[in-house]
Coordinates of C-alpha atoms and ligand atoms in Angstrom, one line a residue:
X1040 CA 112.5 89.4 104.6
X1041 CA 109.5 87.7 102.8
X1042 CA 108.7 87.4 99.1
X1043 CA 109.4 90.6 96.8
X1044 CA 105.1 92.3 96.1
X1045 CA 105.9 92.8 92.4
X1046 CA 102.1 94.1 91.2
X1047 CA 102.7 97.4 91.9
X1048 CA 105.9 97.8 91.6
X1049 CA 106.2 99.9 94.6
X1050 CA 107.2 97.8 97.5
X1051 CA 110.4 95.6 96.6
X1052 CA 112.1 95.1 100.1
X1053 CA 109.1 96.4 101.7
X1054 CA 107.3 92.7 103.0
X1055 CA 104.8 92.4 105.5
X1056 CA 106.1 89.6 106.8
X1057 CA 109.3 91.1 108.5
X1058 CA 110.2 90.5 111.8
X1059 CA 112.3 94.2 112.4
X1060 CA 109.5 95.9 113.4
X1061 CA 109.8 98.5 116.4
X1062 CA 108.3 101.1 118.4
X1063 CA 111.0 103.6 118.5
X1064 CA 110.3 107.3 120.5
X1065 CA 112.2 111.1 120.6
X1066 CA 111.8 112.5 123.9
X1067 CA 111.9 116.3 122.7
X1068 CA 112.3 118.4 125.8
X1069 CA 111.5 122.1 126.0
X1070 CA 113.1 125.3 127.2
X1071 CA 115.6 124.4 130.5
X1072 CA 116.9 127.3 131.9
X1073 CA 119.7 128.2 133.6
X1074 CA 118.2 128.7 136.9
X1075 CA 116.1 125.0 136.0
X1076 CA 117.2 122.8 138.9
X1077 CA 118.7 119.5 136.9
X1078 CA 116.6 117.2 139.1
X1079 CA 113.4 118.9 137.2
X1080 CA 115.3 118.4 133.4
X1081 CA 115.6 114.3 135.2
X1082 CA 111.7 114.5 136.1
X1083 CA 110.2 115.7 132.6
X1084 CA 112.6 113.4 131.3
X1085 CA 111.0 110.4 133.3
X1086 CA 107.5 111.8 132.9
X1087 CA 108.2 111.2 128.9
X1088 CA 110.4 107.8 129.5
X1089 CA 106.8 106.7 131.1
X1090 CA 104.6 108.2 128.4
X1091 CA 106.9 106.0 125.9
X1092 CA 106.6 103.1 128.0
X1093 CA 102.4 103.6 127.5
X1094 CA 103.0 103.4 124.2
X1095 CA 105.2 100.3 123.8
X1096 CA 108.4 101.7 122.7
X1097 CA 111.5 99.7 123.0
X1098 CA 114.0 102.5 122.6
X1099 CA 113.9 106.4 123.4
X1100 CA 116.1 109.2 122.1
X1101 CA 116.5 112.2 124.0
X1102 CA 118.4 115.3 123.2
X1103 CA 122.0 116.3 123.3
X1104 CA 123.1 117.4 126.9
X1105 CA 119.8 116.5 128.0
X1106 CA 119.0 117.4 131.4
X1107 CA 120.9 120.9 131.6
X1108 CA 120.3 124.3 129.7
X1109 CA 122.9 124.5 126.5
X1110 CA 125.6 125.9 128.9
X1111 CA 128.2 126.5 125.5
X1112 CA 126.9 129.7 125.1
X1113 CA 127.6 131.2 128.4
X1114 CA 131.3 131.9 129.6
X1115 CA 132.1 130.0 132.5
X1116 CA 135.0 128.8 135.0
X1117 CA 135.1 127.0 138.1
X1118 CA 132.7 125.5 139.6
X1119 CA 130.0 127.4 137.0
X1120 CA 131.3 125.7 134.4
X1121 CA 132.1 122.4 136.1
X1122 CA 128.3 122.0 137.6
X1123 CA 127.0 121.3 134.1
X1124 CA 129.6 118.3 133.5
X1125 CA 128.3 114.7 135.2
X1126 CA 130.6 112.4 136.8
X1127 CA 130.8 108.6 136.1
X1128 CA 131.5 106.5 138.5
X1129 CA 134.5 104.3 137.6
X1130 CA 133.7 104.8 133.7
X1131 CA 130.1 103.9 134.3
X1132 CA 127.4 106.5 133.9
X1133 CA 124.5 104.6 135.1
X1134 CA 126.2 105.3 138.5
X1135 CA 126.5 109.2 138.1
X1136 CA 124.7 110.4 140.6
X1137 CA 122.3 112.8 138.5
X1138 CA 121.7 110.3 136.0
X1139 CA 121.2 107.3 137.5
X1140 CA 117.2 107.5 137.8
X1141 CA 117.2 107.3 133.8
X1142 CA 119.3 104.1 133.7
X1143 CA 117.1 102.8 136.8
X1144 CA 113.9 103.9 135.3
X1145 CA 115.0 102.0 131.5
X1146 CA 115.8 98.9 133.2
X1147 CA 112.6 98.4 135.4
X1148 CA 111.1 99.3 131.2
X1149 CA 113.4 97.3 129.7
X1150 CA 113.7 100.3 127.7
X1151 CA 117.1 100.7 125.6
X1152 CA 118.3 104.6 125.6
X1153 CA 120.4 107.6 124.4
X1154 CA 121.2 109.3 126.4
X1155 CA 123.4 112.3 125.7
X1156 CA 125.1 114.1 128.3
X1157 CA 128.3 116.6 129.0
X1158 CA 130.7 114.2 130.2
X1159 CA 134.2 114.9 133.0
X1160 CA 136.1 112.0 132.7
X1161 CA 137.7 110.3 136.1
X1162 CA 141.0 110.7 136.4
X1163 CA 142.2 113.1 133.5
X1164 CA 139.2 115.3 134.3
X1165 CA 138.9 115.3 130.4
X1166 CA 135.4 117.0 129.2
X1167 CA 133.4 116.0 126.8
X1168 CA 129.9 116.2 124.9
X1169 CA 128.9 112.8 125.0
X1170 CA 125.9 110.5 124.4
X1171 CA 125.7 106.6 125.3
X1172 CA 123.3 104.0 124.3
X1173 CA 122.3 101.4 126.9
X1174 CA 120.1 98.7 126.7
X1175 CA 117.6 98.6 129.3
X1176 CA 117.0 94.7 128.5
X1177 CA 120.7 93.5 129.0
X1178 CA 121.3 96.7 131.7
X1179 CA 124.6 97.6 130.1
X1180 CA 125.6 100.6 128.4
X1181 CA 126.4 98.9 124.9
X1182 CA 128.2 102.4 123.4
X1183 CA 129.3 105.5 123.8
X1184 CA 130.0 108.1 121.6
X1185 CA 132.0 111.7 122.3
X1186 CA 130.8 114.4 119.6
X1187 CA 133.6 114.6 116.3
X1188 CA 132.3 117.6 114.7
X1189 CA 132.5 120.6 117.8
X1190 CA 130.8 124.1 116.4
X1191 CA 131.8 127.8 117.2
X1192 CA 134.4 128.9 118.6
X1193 CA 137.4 129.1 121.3
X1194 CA 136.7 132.8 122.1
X1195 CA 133.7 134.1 122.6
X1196 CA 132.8 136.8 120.4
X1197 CA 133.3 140.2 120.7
X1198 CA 129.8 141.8 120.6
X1199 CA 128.7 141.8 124.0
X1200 CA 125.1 141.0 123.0
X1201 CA 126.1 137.8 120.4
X1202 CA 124.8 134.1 121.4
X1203 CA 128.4 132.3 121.7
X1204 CA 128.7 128.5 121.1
X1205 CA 132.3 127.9 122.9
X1206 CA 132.1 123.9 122.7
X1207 CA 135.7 123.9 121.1
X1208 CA 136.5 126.0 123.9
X1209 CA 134.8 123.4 126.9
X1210 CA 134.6 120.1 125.0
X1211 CA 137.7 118.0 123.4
X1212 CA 136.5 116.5 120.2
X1213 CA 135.0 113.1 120.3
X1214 CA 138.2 110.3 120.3
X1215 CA 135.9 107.1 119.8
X1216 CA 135.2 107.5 116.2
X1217 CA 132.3 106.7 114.2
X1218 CA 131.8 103.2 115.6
X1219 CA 128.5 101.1 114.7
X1220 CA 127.2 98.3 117.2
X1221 CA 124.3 95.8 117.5
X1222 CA 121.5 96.7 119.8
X1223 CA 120.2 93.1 121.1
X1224 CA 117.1 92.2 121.2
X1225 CA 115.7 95.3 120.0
X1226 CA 113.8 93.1 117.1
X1227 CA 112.7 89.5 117.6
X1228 CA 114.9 86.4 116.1
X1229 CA 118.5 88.2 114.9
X1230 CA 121.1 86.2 113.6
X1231 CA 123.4 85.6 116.6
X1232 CA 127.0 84.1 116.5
X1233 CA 125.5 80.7 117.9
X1234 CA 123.5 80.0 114.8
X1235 CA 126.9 79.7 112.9
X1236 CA 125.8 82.4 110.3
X1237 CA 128.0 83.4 108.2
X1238 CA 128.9 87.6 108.6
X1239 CA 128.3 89.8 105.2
X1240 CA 127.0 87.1 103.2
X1241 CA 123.9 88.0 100.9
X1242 CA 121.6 85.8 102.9
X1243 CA 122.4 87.1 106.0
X1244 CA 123.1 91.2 105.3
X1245 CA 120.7 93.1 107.5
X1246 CA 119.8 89.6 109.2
X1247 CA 121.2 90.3 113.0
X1248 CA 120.3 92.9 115.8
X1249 CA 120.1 95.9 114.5
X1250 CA 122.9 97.9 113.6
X1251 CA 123.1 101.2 115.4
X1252 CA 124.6 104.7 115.0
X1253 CA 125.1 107.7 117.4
X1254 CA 125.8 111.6 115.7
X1255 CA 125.6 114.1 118.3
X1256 CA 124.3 117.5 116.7
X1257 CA 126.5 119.3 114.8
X1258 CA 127.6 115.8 113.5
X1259 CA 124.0 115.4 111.1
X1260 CA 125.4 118.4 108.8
X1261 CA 128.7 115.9 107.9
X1262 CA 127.8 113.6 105.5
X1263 CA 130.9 112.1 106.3
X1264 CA 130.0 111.1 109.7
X1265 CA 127.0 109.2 108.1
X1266 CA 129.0 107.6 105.4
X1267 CA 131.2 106.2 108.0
X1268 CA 128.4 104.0 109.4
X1269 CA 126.4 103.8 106.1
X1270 CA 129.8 101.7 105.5
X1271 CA 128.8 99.6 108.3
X1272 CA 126.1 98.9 107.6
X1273 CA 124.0 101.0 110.1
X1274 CA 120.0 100.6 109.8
X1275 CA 119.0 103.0 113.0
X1276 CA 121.1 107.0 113.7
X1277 CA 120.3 108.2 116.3
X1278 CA 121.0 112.1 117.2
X1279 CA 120.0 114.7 120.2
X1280 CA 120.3 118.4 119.2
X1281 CA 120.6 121.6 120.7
X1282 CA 120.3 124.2 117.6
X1283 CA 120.1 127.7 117.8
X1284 CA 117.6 129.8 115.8
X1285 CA 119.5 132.9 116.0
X1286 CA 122.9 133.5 116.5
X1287 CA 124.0 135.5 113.4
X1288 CA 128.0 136.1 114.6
X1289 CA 127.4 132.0 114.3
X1290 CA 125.8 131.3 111.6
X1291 CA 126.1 134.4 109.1
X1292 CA 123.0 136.4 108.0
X1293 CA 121.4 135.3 104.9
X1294 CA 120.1 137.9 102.9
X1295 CA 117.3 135.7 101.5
X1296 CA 115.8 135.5 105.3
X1297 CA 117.2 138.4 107.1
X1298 CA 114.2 138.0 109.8
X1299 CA 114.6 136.2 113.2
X1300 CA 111.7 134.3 112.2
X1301 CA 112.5 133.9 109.0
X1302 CA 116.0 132.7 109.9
X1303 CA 114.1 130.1 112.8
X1304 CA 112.5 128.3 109.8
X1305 CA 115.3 128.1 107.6
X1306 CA 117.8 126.5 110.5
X1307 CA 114.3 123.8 110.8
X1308 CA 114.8 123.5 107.2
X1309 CA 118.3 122.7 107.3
X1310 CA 118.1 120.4 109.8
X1311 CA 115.2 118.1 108.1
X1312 CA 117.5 118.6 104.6
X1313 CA 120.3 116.9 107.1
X1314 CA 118.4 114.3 108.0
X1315 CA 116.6 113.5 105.8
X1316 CA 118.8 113.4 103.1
X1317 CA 121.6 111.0 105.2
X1318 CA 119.1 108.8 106.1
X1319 CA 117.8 108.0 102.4
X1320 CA 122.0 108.3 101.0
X1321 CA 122.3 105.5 103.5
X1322 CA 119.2 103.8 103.4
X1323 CA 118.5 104.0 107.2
X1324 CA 116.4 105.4 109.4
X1325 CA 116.8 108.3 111.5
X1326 CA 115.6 109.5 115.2
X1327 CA 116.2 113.2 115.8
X1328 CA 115.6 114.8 119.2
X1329 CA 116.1 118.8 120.0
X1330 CA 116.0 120.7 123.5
X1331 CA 114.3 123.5 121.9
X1332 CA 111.9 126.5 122.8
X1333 CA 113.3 129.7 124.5
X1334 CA 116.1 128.7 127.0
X1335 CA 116.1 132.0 129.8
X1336 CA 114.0 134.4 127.7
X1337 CA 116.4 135.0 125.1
X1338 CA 118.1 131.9 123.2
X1339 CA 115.6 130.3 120.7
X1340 CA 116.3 126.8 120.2
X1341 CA 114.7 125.4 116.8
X1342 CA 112.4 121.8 117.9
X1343 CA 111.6 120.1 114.7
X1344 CA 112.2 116.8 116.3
X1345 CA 112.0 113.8 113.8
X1346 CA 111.5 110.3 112.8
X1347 CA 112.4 109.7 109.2
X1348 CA 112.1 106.6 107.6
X1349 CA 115.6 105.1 104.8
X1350 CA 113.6 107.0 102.1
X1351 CA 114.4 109.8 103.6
X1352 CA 110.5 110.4 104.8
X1353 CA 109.2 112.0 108.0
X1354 CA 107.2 110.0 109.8
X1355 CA 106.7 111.3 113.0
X1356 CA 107.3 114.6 114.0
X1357 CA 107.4 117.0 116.7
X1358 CA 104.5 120.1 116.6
X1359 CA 105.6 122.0 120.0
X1360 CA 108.5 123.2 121.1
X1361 CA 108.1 121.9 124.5
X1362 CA 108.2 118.2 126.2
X1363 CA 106.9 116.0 123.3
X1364 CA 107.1 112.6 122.8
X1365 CA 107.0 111.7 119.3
X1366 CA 106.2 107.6 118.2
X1367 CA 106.7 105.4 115.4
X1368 CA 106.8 101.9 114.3
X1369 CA 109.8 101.4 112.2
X1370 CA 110.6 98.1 110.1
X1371 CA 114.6 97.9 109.9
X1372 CA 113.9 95.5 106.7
X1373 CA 113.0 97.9 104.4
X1374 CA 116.1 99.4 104.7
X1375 CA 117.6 96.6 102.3
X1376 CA 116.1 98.2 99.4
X1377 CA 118.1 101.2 99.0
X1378 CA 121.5 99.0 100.3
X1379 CA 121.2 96.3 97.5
X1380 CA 119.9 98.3 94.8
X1381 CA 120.9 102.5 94.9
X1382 CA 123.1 102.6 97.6
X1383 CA 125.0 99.1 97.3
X1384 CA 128.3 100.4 98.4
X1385 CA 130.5 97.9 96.8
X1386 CA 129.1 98.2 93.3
X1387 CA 129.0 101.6 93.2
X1388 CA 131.7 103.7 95.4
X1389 CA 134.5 104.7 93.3
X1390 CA 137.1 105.2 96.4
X1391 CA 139.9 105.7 93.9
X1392 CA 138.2 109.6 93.5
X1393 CA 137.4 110.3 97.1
X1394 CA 140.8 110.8 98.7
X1395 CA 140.8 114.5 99.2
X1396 CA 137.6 113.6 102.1
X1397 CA 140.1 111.8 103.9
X1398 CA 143.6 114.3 103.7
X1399 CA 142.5 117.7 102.9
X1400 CA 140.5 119.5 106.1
X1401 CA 139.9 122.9 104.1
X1402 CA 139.3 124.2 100.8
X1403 CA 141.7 124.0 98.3
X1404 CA 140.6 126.0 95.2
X1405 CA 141.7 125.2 91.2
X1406 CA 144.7 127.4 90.0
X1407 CA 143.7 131.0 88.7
X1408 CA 143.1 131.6 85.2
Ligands
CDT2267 N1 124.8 122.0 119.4 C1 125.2 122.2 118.2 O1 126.0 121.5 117.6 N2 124.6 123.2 117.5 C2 124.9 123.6 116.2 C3 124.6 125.0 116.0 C4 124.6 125.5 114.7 S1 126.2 125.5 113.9 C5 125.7 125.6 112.3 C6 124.2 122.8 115.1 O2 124.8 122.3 114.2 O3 123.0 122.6 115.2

């Protein structure tokens, strides 16, 4: 961080002389049906992995459960089911047989990734809804994250004709937690452990690689899974989504927007008021990918793929809902601003209030009157 531009006011933390500048891309995909051969969900994805490469960008996001159509809503057994799940080999995804051209493709770009993916474990044959970050410059898969927050339901519903989301019924929620890691060498000179720097002190907060998050849909509507790396310090969430634009046995019918196009814009509102909000209440920024269009006809998917900057601004965002590739540059120093000054955490949490976030699941309302 350079000197503080105090003439107008306007641009404390904001210097042009930082060095945590990026190129950052969302690889939004479009519809993928059921009847989409996976090896053409792997191919668009390459064609926009290249397009990103054109344009310089160090990291790429791509959707939840990327390269197959958003299965949860169809009921499935056997091998149906199974089909949609990938395999690692000995823990390591960049082996899996469907996926490996991704991991092959970011290395020869030394490109880092999400990747986000339905996941079978080995041996417990455990699924699932997974995403993984792997840097393309160190080839190793730096983190992994299963999905906490799992929407919809066990059953499916009873009206033949309602859009199901049965990921508690396929996926186990997420057992890694909310963890934060470094992405190396995603920006130029980071504070390493061989320069001796001293960890959390003021002069070297938001000094090393870039601290990184991973949400997995559902996830961005918790602000408590943001909080929990806001605490750590995160600089860069990243999320893939797959989110329905009509699926009222789901979501409930507003009577405000009782249209299916009415209700398509106001599940694209919620998700930017997700977004957008968690990234300013934690002074980061924010990459948010969709699968999106009309997956077999029938099941709109909202796109609205983002890039919003620790304000909590847009800037870049999808216009299709097909393939799209959206691009910004991103400087991870101006996320100090809001962490020393709104958002500093350890002046102005009072933890001694928040324990009900922590023990209570459900509502709990005051005594009656
Ligand atoms: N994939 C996924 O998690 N979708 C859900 C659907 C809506 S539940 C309110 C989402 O949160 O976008």
């Amino acid at each position: 961080m350079g000197s503080v531009q105090t003439n107008d006011g306007a641009s404390a933390g904001l210097t042009a002389d930082s060095t945590r500048k990026v190129i950052v891309a969302g690889a939004q995909l479009g519809a993928i049906n059921v009847d989409t051969p996976r090896s053409e969900g792997i191919q668009r994805m390459l064609k926009l992995m290249d397009d990103a490469h054109s344009q310089k960008a160090k990291l790429i996001v791509y959707p939840e459960i990327a390269p197959v159509t958003f299965f949860p809503r169809h009921i499935l057994e056997g091998e149906e089911l199974e089909q949609y799940f990938e395999r690692e080999v000995d823990g390591d995804p960049t082996q899996s047989t469907n996926l490996k051209p991704l991991f092959d493709k970011a290395r020869e770009y030394k490109m880092d990734m999400y990747l986000g993916y339905a996941e079978c474990t080995g041996d417990e044959h455990v699924h699932y809804n997974t995403c993984v970050y792997y840097s393309g410059q160190i080839d190793k898969v730096v983190s992994k994250y299963r999905k906490v927050h799992l929407p919809g339901t066990f059953e499916p519903y009873e009206r033949k004709d309602a859009t199901n989301q049965l990921e508690k019924r396929y996926f186990k929620p997420g057992d890694l937690g909310f963890e934060a890691f470094r992405a190396p060498n995603l920006v130029p000179d980071a504070l390493t452990k061989k320069s001796g720097a001293k960890l959390n002190e003021p002069d070297t907060l938001g000094k090393g690689d870039p601290i990184v998050g991973m949400i997995i849909c559902n996830d961005r509507r918790w602000p408590e899974a943001w909080r929990a790396y806001g605490l750590q310090g995160v600089e860069l969430m990243l999320c893939g989504y797959n989110t329905t634009a009509w699926a009222p046995e789901l979501l409930g019918v507003n009577s405000k927007v009782p249209t299916k196009e009415k209700t398509k814009t106001e599940a694209l509102f919620h998700n930017k008021l997700c977004v957008t909000y968690n990234s300013y209440a934690n002074s980061c920024f924010s990459i948010n990918v969709a699968k999106c269009g009309m997956e077999d006809g029938k099941y709109p998917l909202i796109g609205g793929s983002c890039i919003v900057d620790c304000d909590g601004e847009v800037v870049a965002e999808a216009s299709t809902e097909e393939d799209e590739l959206i691009v910004a540059e991103i400087d991870l120093g101006m996320c100090r601003r809001g962490k020393e000054k709104v958002f500093a955490f350890e002046k102005h949490r009072r933890i001694e209030h928040y324990g009900r976030i922590s023990e209570q699941t459900g509502v709990r309302e005051p005594e009656f009157l």
